[in-house]
XYZ file of C-alpha atoms in Angstrom:
674
model
C -0.054 -0.023 -0.014
C 1.337 3.444 -0.883
C 1.643 6.341 1.563
C -0.911 9.138 1.651
C 1.768 11.387 -0.077
C 1.965 9.072 -2.925
C -1.722 8.976 -3.122
C -1.907 12.646 -3.351
C 0.755 12.736 -5.951
C -1.395 10.575 -8.096
C -4.341 12.831 -7.697
C -2.501 16.029 -8.642
C -4.695 17.225 -11.606
C -2.100 17.515 -14.101
C -0.818 14.080 -13.539
C -4.198 12.421 -13.602
C -5.261 14.086 -16.677
C -1.949 13.901 -18.430
C -2.254 10.118 -18.053
C -5.811 10.181 -19.416
C -4.586 11.597 -22.662
C -2.335 8.614 -23.443
C -3.659 5.483 -22.035
C -6.904 4.139 -20.446
C -7.323 5.020 -16.881
C -7.227 2.105 -14.416
C -8.488 2.084 -10.793
C -5.698 2.004 -8.143
C -5.877 0.252 -4.865
C -8.181 1.457 -2.193
C -6.122 3.620 0.031
C -6.405 3.845 3.784
C -4.749 6.651 5.683
C -2.907 6.186 8.916
C -0.988 8.570 11.204
C 2.270 7.112 9.842
C 1.710 8.244 6.324
C -0.227 11.413 6.770
C 2.177 13.569 8.594
C 5.754 12.736 7.741
C 5.875 12.971 4.011
C 3.851 16.308 3.526
C 6.070 18.750 1.665
C 6.166 22.270 3.055
C 4.922 25.093 0.855
C 7.348 27.253 -0.995
C 6.851 31.080 -0.651
C 9.037 33.578 -2.610
C 8.724 37.110 -1.399
C 9.522 39.785 -4.106
C 10.311 42.851 -2.097
C 9.854 46.256 -3.698
C 13.368 47.628 -3.209
C 12.760 50.703 -5.499
C 13.879 54.237 -4.661
C 10.256 55.023 -3.893
C 10.548 52.620 -0.778
C 13.082 55.023 0.709
C 10.547 57.428 1.695
C 9.550 57.423 5.432
C 6.349 56.547 7.340
C 5.746 56.703 11.195
C 6.410 53.414 12.848
C 6.202 52.059 16.337
C 9.298 51.079 18.289
C 9.742 47.339 18.215
C 8.054 45.204 20.868
C 10.089 44.466 24.113
C 8.907 41.590 26.117
C 10.698 42.924 29.200
C 8.222 46.035 29.177
C 4.949 45.609 30.560
C 2.559 47.682 28.371
C -0.710 49.480 29.371
C -3.631 47.075 30.081
C -5.886 47.319 27.053
C -8.015 44.244 28.149
C -5.408 41.463 27.309
C -4.044 39.546 30.269
C -0.288 39.199 30.317
C -0.404 35.755 31.714
C -2.482 34.452 28.857
C -1.722 33.357 25.316
C -4.413 34.210 22.774
C -4.795 32.505 19.511
C -6.499 32.551 16.145
C -6.451 30.114 13.240
C -6.371 32.766 10.482
C -3.561 35.074 11.791
C -6.036 37.828 12.756
C -5.562 39.821 15.815
C -7.733 38.293 18.651
C -10.417 40.384 20.467
C -9.906 41.080 24.091
C -12.576 38.439 24.893
C -11.111 36.102 22.255
C -9.893 32.479 22.712
C -6.890 31.917 24.941
C -5.033 29.538 27.331
C -2.861 30.269 30.158
C 0.892 30.959 29.717
C 1.567 28.206 32.277
C -0.240 25.675 30.240
C 2.074 26.276 27.223
C 4.568 23.317 26.862
C 5.559 24.279 23.312
C 9.279 24.858 24.132
C 9.919 25.926 20.466
C 7.720 29.049 21.112
C 9.844 30.054 24.049
C 13.365 29.112 22.830
C 14.373 29.143 19.360
C 15.481 25.608 18.228
C 18.057 24.930 15.532
C 17.913 21.408 14.140
C 21.285 21.443 12.413
C 24.305 23.667 13.260
C 25.192 26.181 10.510
C 27.553 29.057 9.986
C 26.632 32.560 8.619
C 28.247 35.835 8.020
C 27.483 38.544 10.629
C 27.263 41.807 8.732
C 26.710 43.896 11.954
C 30.373 43.614 12.822
C 33.217 45.459 11.174
C 34.756 43.548 9.450
C 32.054 40.932 8.772
C 32.668 37.784 10.919
C 31.746 34.166 10.441
C 29.425 32.795 13.188
C 28.596 29.212 13.950
C 25.261 28.487 15.469
C 25.046 25.319 17.328
C 22.177 22.784 17.045
C 19.627 22.710 19.807
C 17.691 25.152 21.914
C 19.248 28.585 21.864
C 18.540 29.692 25.403
C 15.836 31.393 27.427
C 13.807 34.186 25.818
C 15.025 33.489 22.363
C 11.693 32.005 21.164
C 9.344 34.127 19.060
C 6.652 34.478 21.811
C 9.283 36.615 23.546
C 11.128 38.184 20.511
C 8.093 39.087 18.546
C 5.052 38.428 20.648
C 3.824 35.760 18.229
C 4.277 32.101 17.311
C 2.834 30.323 14.221
C 2.570 26.539 13.930
C 0.645 23.364 14.546
C -0.365 23.005 18.108
C -2.681 20.657 20.122
C -4.311 20.614 23.555
C -4.522 17.667 26.011
C -8.292 17.359 26.801
C -9.581 15.191 29.559
C -13.199 13.949 29.904
C -14.042 11.307 32.551
C -11.208 8.755 32.635
C -10.251 9.446 28.895
C -7.657 11.828 27.630
C -6.681 12.882 24.119
C -4.885 15.583 22.127
C -7.196 17.594 19.990
C -7.517 21.080 18.477
C -7.540 24.035 20.774
C -10.844 24.332 22.694
C -12.608 27.259 24.372
C -12.944 27.197 28.315
C -9.804 24.932 28.554
C -7.418 27.516 29.645
C -5.509 25.233 31.969
C -5.147 22.146 29.729
C -1.550 21.582 28.387
C -0.690 22.865 24.861
C 2.008 21.226 22.811
C 3.482 21.942 19.247
C 4.534 19.753 16.504
C 7.905 21.493 16.425
C 8.611 19.866 19.838
C 7.967 16.503 18.298
C 10.990 14.208 19.309
C 12.931 17.030 21.081
C 10.848 18.253 24.007
C 7.800 17.055 26.020
C 6.085 18.643 29.002
C 9.359 19.148 30.651
C 12.935 18.914 29.440
C 13.120 15.189 29.821
C 14.729 13.737 26.647
C 13.161 10.407 27.020
C 9.531 11.528 27.143
C 8.948 13.865 24.219
C 6.196 12.433 22.058
C 2.493 13.172 22.591
C 0.273 10.202 23.446
C -3.511 10.079 24.189
C -3.240 9.405 27.861
C -3.674 11.506 30.885
C 0.243 11.535 31.134
C 0.269 13.213 27.678
C 3.876 12.244 26.692
C 5.799 9.120 26.118
C 9.026 7.867 24.541
C 7.231 4.756 22.913
C 6.760 6.320 19.425
C 8.423 5.831 16.160
C 10.687 8.889 15.645
C 9.585 9.493 11.971
C 5.903 9.578 12.901
C 3.964 12.611 14.227
C 0.544 12.250 15.650
C -2.637 12.208 13.586
C -3.866 15.328 15.408
C -1.323 17.249 13.128
C -2.125 15.157 9.953
C -2.508 17.179 6.694
C -1.103 20.277 8.244
C -4.146 20.405 10.516
C -4.531 22.743 13.635
C -2.320 25.582 12.512
C -2.674 28.440 14.756
C -1.052 31.964 15.424
C -0.403 32.511 19.067
C -0.253 35.994 20.608
C 1.345 36.935 23.974
C -1.179 39.121 25.881
C 1.479 41.616 26.579
C 2.159 41.983 22.897
C -1.539 42.565 22.062
C -1.456 45.419 24.758
C 1.558 46.785 23.033
C -0.213 47.033 19.690
C -2.699 49.605 21.165
C -0.651 51.209 23.941
C -0.730 54.925 23.222
C 2.400 55.379 25.076
C 4.427 53.375 22.453
C 6.651 55.952 20.782
C 6.518 56.268 17.094
C 9.210 57.684 14.730
C 9.760 58.010 11.002
C 11.171 54.882 9.430
C 12.093 54.172 5.822
C 9.313 52.030 4.166
C 11.788 49.283 3.020
C 13.208 48.951 6.553
C 9.489 48.523 7.806
C 9.070 45.880 5.130
C 12.193 44.065 6.235
C 11.078 44.252 9.912
C 7.758 42.630 9.046
C 9.462 39.861 7.063
C 11.955 39.428 9.861
C 9.154 39.000 12.399
C 7.329 36.590 10.097
C 10.275 34.326 9.839
C 10.975 34.410 13.594
C 7.384 33.248 14.399
C 6.740 30.882 11.481
C 7.328 27.250 11.017
C 6.283 24.412 8.535
C 7.100 26.709 5.653
C 9.827 27.437 3.068
C 10.648 31.117 2.453
C 12.928 32.923 0.018
C 13.666 36.539 -0.911
C 14.051 38.520 -4.115
C 14.732 42.152 -4.684
C 15.066 44.486 -7.802
C 18.275 45.087 -9.491
C 20.005 48.355 -8.222
C 21.817 49.151 -11.343
C 20.488 51.974 -13.431
C 20.904 52.811 -17.050
C 19.388 56.115 -18.321
C 17.870 54.292 -21.235
C 17.291 50.818 -19.961
C 16.814 51.567 -16.343
C 17.293 48.639 -13.852
C 17.159 44.949 -15.386
C 15.087 42.396 -13.523
C 15.968 41.187 -10.013
C 17.953 38.584 -8.151
C 17.272 35.917 -5.571
C 18.896 37.037 -2.388
C 17.839 34.125 -0.197
C 16.826 30.796 -1.773
C 13.393 29.254 -0.694
C 14.085 26.860 2.141
C 12.896 25.716 5.434
C 12.805 28.711 7.917
C 13.992 26.477 10.713
C 17.351 25.644 8.906
C 19.041 28.963 9.506
C 17.223 31.963 10.802
C 20.247 34.018 11.722
C 21.663 33.386 8.215
C 18.232 34.669 6.871
C 18.172 37.795 9.186
C 21.880 38.623 8.022
C 20.932 38.393 4.309
C 17.795 40.381 5.011
C 19.759 43.280 6.596
C 21.972 43.736 3.538
C 19.044 44.380 1.281
C 18.761 48.090 0.472
C 16.717 50.379 -1.757
C 17.844 52.648 -4.555
C 16.640 51.093 -7.885
C 13.794 51.262 -10.463
C 10.603 49.363 -9.830
C 10.967 46.584 -12.221
C 8.302 44.417 -10.840
C 7.398 42.333 -13.888
C 10.986 41.647 -14.760
C 11.586 40.342 -11.268
C 8.609 38.228 -11.501
C 9.942 36.764 -14.692
C 13.197 35.921 -12.996
C 11.156 34.282 -10.087
C 9.412 32.007 -12.644
C 12.948 30.988 -13.984
C 13.977 30.188 -10.353
C 10.877 27.991 -9.611
C 11.442 26.087 -12.994
C 15.160 25.432 -12.206
C 16.062 27.272 -15.605
C 19.038 29.251 -16.680
C 19.688 32.473 -14.796
C 18.611 35.348 -16.898
C 18.684 38.668 -14.997
C 20.043 37.599 -11.705
C 23.926 37.287 -12.378
C 24.049 40.851 -13.918
C 21.911 42.417 -11.221
C 23.331 44.244 -8.191
C 23.377 42.643 -5.842
C 23.717 39.496 -7.916
C 22.065 36.010 -7.252
C 22.923 34.306 -4.139
C 25.139 31.350 -4.566
C 22.703 29.189 -2.551
C 20.051 29.627 -5.277
C 22.254 28.177 -8.009
C 22.299 24.555 -9.071
C 24.911 22.397 -7.716
C 27.508 21.827 -10.349
C 25.783 24.271 -12.880
C 26.215 27.772 -11.561
C 24.408 29.159 -14.650
C 21.094 27.775 -13.577
C 18.814 27.905 -10.685
C 18.252 25.198 -8.125
C 14.552 24.664 -8.200
C 12.788 24.751 -4.710
C 10.153 22.379 -5.938
C 11.452 19.120 -4.523
C 8.253 17.181 -4.170
C 5.458 16.464 -6.679
C 2.379 18.535 -6.007
C 4.370 20.756 -3.518
C 2.455 24.125 -3.196
C 4.363 27.131 -4.387
C 3.519 30.785 -4.017
C 4.944 34.225 -5.018
C 4.103 37.260 -2.878
C 4.680 40.548 -4.237
C 4.894 43.273 -1.566
C 4.943 46.664 -3.413
C 2.963 49.747 -4.084
C 2.610 48.666 -7.753
C 4.853 51.127 -9.348
C 6.416 49.988 -12.634
C 9.163 51.807 -14.598
C 11.639 50.647 -17.044
C 9.758 47.451 -16.740
C 9.374 45.511 -19.996
C 9.292 41.920 -20.969
C 10.432 41.924 -24.550
C 9.471 39.573 -27.328
C 12.275 37.052 -26.832
C 11.595 36.924 -23.256
C 7.874 36.363 -23.580
C 8.579 33.671 -26.174
C 10.760 31.901 -23.670
C 7.886 31.113 -21.453
C 6.335 27.856 -22.734
C 2.801 28.178 -23.905
C 2.556 31.950 -23.040
C 0.641 34.209 -25.224
C 3.282 36.558 -26.327
C 0.782 38.851 -27.966
C -1.220 39.429 -24.739
C 1.144 42.284 -23.176
C 4.048 44.547 -23.833
C 3.368 44.468 -27.727
C 4.030 48.167 -27.875
C 7.480 49.770 -28.080
C 9.505 50.006 -24.967
C 8.258 53.070 -23.104
C 10.935 53.561 -20.402
C 9.354 55.246 -17.374
C 5.876 54.584 -18.512
C 5.704 50.895 -17.992
C 2.241 50.391 -16.780
C 0.212 51.572 -19.703
C -3.554 50.690 -20.110
C -3.692 49.381 -16.571
C -7.603 49.950 -16.622
C -8.149 48.514 -20.030
C -9.184 45.036 -19.765
C -8.153 43.656 -23.252
C -4.978 45.771 -23.833
C -2.103 44.133 -25.285
C 0.418 46.843 -24.485
C -0.124 46.663 -20.791
C 2.463 45.402 -18.281
C 2.934 41.678 -18.360
C 2.835 41.057 -14.578
C -0.729 39.948 -14.428
C -0.576 37.878 -17.511
C 2.453 35.975 -16.142
C 0.752 35.365 -12.920
C -2.223 33.914 -14.954
C 0.233 31.758 -16.839
C 1.967 30.524 -13.627
C -1.420 29.412 -12.171
C -2.571 27.443 -15.087
C 0.601 26.126 -16.537
C 3.509 23.908 -15.717
C 6.407 26.099 -14.303
C 8.814 23.241 -13.903
C 9.363 20.957 -16.804
C 12.745 19.441 -16.075
C 13.253 15.727 -16.004
C 13.007 15.453 -12.233
C 10.682 12.998 -10.405
C 9.444 16.083 -8.387
C 8.396 17.889 -11.586
C 6.110 15.033 -12.780
C 2.793 16.520 -13.653
C 1.932 20.185 -13.707
C 3.672 22.453 -11.044
C 1.734 25.703 -10.571
C 2.216 28.924 -8.749
C -0.217 30.846 -6.812
C 0.364 34.659 -6.619
C -0.622 36.961 -3.843
C 0.050 40.743 -3.788
C 0.336 43.137 -0.881
C -0.245 46.788 -1.428
C 1.993 48.366 1.048
C 1.649 51.994 2.153
C -0.673 53.444 -0.393
C -1.315 56.988 0.363
C -4.896 58.182 0.999
C -4.852 60.330 -2.004
C -2.972 58.490 -4.806
C -1.451 59.716 -8.001
C -2.670 58.496 -11.301
C 0.520 56.228 -11.412
C -0.094 54.742 -7.910
C -3.744 54.105 -8.698
C -2.636 52.418 -11.840
C -0.077 50.410 -9.708
C -2.746 49.356 -7.291
C -4.874 48.088 -10.255
C -1.961 46.091 -11.486
C -1.460 44.313 -8.143
C -5.204 43.679 -7.951
C -5.281 42.194 -11.393
C -2.153 40.099 -10.704
C -3.664 38.526 -7.504
C -6.963 37.767 -9.236
C -5.346 36.145 -12.307
C -2.838 34.439 -10.182
C -5.323 32.651 -7.972
C -4.385 34.551 -4.717
C -5.662 37.839 -3.169
C -4.768 41.365 -3.094
C -4.335 42.588 0.471
C -3.553 46.193 1.336
C -1.426 47.157 4.377
C -1.269 50.852 5.484
C 1.615 50.591 7.803
C 4.024 48.172 9.527
C 1.250 46.941 12.102
C -0.960 46.083 9.173
C 1.869 44.376 7.316
C 2.674 42.136 10.196
C -0.912 41.089 10.456
C -1.330 40.639 6.682
C 1.755 38.440 6.355
C 0.624 36.282 9.165
C -2.764 35.945 7.703
C -1.285 35.053 4.377
C 0.902 32.249 5.681
C -1.945 30.881 7.824
C -4.123 30.665 4.635
C -1.371 29.013 2.668
C -0.924 26.293 5.445
C -4.713 25.533 5.712
C -5.685 22.149 4.188
C -9.150 20.674 4.725
C -9.421 17.382 3.070
C -7.520 14.753 1.214
C -7.867 12.891 -2.045
C -7.800 9.172 -2.343
C -6.968 7.385 -5.630
C -9.823 7.688 -8.149
C -11.799 4.505 -9.037
C -12.750 4.555 -12.737
C -15.871 2.830 -14.036
C -15.115 0.116 -16.705
C -17.037 -0.397 -19.837
C -18.789 -3.803 -19.262
C -18.760 -4.361 -23.034
C -15.151 -3.497 -23.755
C -12.913 -3.811 -20.839
C -10.111 -2.185 -22.655
C -11.949 1.171 -22.172
C -13.491 3.128 -19.480
C -16.611 5.107 -18.899
C -16.596 8.784 -17.991
C -17.510 8.288 -14.371
C -14.877 9.060 -11.612
C -15.340 7.921 -8.071
C -13.289 9.308 -5.114
C -13.102 7.664 -1.683
C -12.460 10.544 0.789
C -11.400 10.617 4.391
C -10.817 13.581 6.708
C -8.381 12.497 9.436
C -9.113 13.595 12.995
C -8.053 12.498 16.400
C -10.026 9.509 17.630
C -11.539 6.353 16.300
C -14.051 7.898 13.877
C -12.901 9.645 10.630
C -15.349 11.385 8.404
C -15.513 9.554 5.119
C -17.500 9.731 1.942
C -17.747 8.412 -1.651
C -18.147 11.052 -4.220
C -18.759 10.929 -7.902
C -17.405 13.215 -10.617
C -16.965 13.016 -14.464
C -14.236 13.165 -16.930
C -14.944 15.913 -19.481
C -12.911 17.648 -22.153
C -12.326 21.254 -23.029
C -11.044 21.674 -26.578
C -9.422 18.296 -26.269
C -7.924 18.844 -22.772
C -9.409 16.469 -20.046
C -10.479 17.761 -16.664
C -12.405 16.492 -13.609
C -15.947 17.931 -13.884
C -18.594 18.417 -11.147
C -22.262 17.724 -11.703
C -22.630 21.118 -13.322
C -19.813 20.392 -15.770
C -17.435 22.947 -14.157
C -13.905 22.107 -13.279
C -13.957 20.427 -9.857
C -10.270 20.740 -9.104
C -8.338 23.793 -7.870
C -5.236 23.616 -10.092
C -3.240 25.620 -7.583
C -3.739 23.350 -4.674
C -4.731 20.011 -6.390
C -7.834 19.570 -4.158
C -11.342 20.017 -4.823
C -12.689 23.498 -5.242
C -14.890 24.968 -2.624
C -17.431 25.764 -5.107
C -17.582 22.233 -6.786
C -20.696 20.031 -6.505
C -20.361 16.252 -6.620
C -23.064 14.060 -8.074
C -25.755 12.795 -5.617
C -25.406 16.023 -3.619
C -28.611 17.827 -2.750
C -29.051 21.534 -3.336
C -29.159 22.120 0.581
C -25.569 20.550 0.780
C -24.220 22.428 -2.244
C -21.396 23.207 -2.759
C -19.788 20.228 -1.036
C -16.297 20.058 -2.691
C -14.252 21.338 0.144
C -16.041 19.291 2.768
C -15.528 15.592 3.086
C -18.624 14.767 5.051
C -21.229 16.869 2.952
C -23.092 15.503 -0.079
C -21.918 12.417 -1.913
C -22.995 8.957 -1.155
C -23.047 9.628 2.602
C -25.982 12.042 2.135
C -28.093 9.221 0.695
C -27.692 6.887 3.718
C -30.988 6.722 5.645
C -30.739 6.486 9.385
C -31.266 4.503 11.547
C -29.677 1.495 10.166
C -29.977 -1.997 11.705
C -26.727 -3.805 12.386
C -26.614 -7.481 13.606
C -24.111 -9.819 14.993
C -24.699 -13.511 15.967
C -24.638 -14.550 19.550
C -25.415 -18.102 19.091
C -23.624 -21.348 17.962
C -22.899 -23.058 14.726
C -23.099 -26.657 13.654
C -20.892 -27.981 10.969
C -21.443 -30.518 8.224
C -18.698 -31.129 5.566
C -17.327 -27.714 6.161
C -20.630 -25.899 5.868
C -21.547 -23.919 9.094
C -25.143 -23.562 10.013
C -26.334 -21.053 12.598
C -28.305 -22.439 15.529
C -31.015 -19.793 14.972
C -32.401 -19.478 11.370
C -33.303 -15.811 11.586
C -30.138 -13.737 12.009
C -32.258 -10.481 12.293
C -33.812 -11.313 15.608
C -33.656 -8.797 18.528
C -31.189 -11.198 20.212
C -28.676 -10.537 17.475
C -29.090 -6.672 17.378
C -25.800 -4.836 17.824
C -27.076 -2.451 20.456
C -25.749 -1.406 23.841
C -29.100 -2.370 25.373
C -28.852 -6.004 24.146
C -27.961 -7.911 27.203
C -27.247 -10.919 25.091
C -24.036 -9.270 24.091
C -21.824 -9.614 27.191
C -18.653 -7.854 28.149
C -16.809 -11.154 27.770
C -17.928 -11.240 24.147
C -16.429 -7.810 23.752
C -13.125 -9.254 24.787
C -13.010 -7.667 28.263
C -14.597 -7.535 31.705
C -17.518 -5.788 33.297
C -17.237 -2.204 34.396
C -15.449 -0.789 31.392
C -14.485 2.930 31.857
C -15.892 5.735 29.843
C -14.055 6.689 26.702
C -13.855 10.000 24.604
C -15.624 9.777 21.312
C -15.969 12.808 19.065
C -15.291 14.942 22.140
C -18.073 13.477 24.324
C -17.704 11.173 27.287
C -19.380 7.956 26.372
C -19.812 4.603 28.111
C -17.652 1.818 26.638
C -20.662 -0.232 25.507
C -21.999 2.653 23.554
C -18.622 3.520 21.970
């Protein structure tokens, strides 16, 4: 049996449909998900931040002094001994959900943990010095709950009902129940006892009797991602005594990215900036990768050091830098990066081939994102004919078909069908709907797509025509790129926006299984158009929501796609999962749409309750291998599988009288009922 990751690979839409074109589709094995194959293999999403480093970002805007956990800020209704949380990165209300600081056993939120030792260049010294960071916890107060006031990651809470205990999602009114995080898995338990550092569903909460490679099902499929906020930090955000001073916009942007990386986990992050060279005719040329997309846990100090060296002073070549980002994700030859100032970071180059990029896409169906943080200005920003033609399948006549216009690079921003407009939004549309990584790697099997978000930073209340056009360009880019446009007026807004964005990226609701395909009874060499998916939504406990849903294989100008009952595409090509708007067959109007919810609609909605279930409590007689029950009618009340049937004894259930209660779907239930 294959792992869930392999199953998800097979259900990536491009891979399924690509196979449909060449050969008949055959049903795969039925797949059952377990905690062992749900958590370990999941690939972290890739996020490349394109940071607007243009001269325009050298202007200043008032900004608050950084948060200091040693300062107690004015009470705004948040308790300093509590940790508040949301699952979408938004700022909690004063009466929002929380747990006590003393209940937090997630050591990784209190002390930074380094999994592998590394060396980085400290640019704050003169001259620069090489610093080696040892593996392990880095000391008291180094965790992001202290340094930034926030922590982002997968967490769970130990809940007890009756005599049963289990780890589950965070719950209201459980302020004293212990809270643990997946980052502590295998390295830290309730206390710093190396032998007891894996969660277990008992009142003790932790054990050493767990396979090192397996995390608990409570964190399966990236579930239970939260952003935690220190109560003192939330008071800081609204404390009128916090001093503000003018700060360069780009430094504010760097500070927000810095805070994000300090508090984030389970994600790969990279950085790009614009070329700082300038020619009076050509302006700046594209941008460069300043930090390759990689796990934020691998070298935060190295990341911070690289971030500090990034400066403004260039033209806003937003589309050209996006063009270079596409080449980076595709593992293609470096185009602008090596001639840019600063040039491409060596870590972004392919090992043994320094003229090409090392693609960050290392797993099939790994989700990838580009986040553009800018005010949308575009000058000296032109994707010429040869560059447009170098993008496979890109419509070269859709943008920049006019002559190079120098400073005026965002023409016709408000004209829907213009072909002389900036190419940024057209490239985002291409990246969402086409394969960006075509090299002969196993990880590039099927279509690898990119979703694009844009963050409009520090738009003035009264914008010039150029800035208004820039905002329109960012909005169109996010819409066509499958993401969202999010404005951020200042640093505080930007910190919240970036946390929300990463939380949104990390959310996953349901999981595919392999599709079963109906076979033509008259010609078994071919298949019918019906597709059947068995779906499971992993949860803590014995009961997982499951369903059987039917879709169809349809074609659009010769290209196959999975269609819902309305003949609309059922799959989100950016994620590989069902669209929230899709409607499976058999689903009633009241349950529509059901695509994003495992339990809604489908065959499960047609099951009429109650259903009678029977066992057999009698004896059998055997003749020549044929077993005959002592009672002819198996559907008598004596055989009913009911907790009220005294004919089914505790001994038959394999135990003794007086079973304790157990936790089922969050409720305390007697053993016989369970």
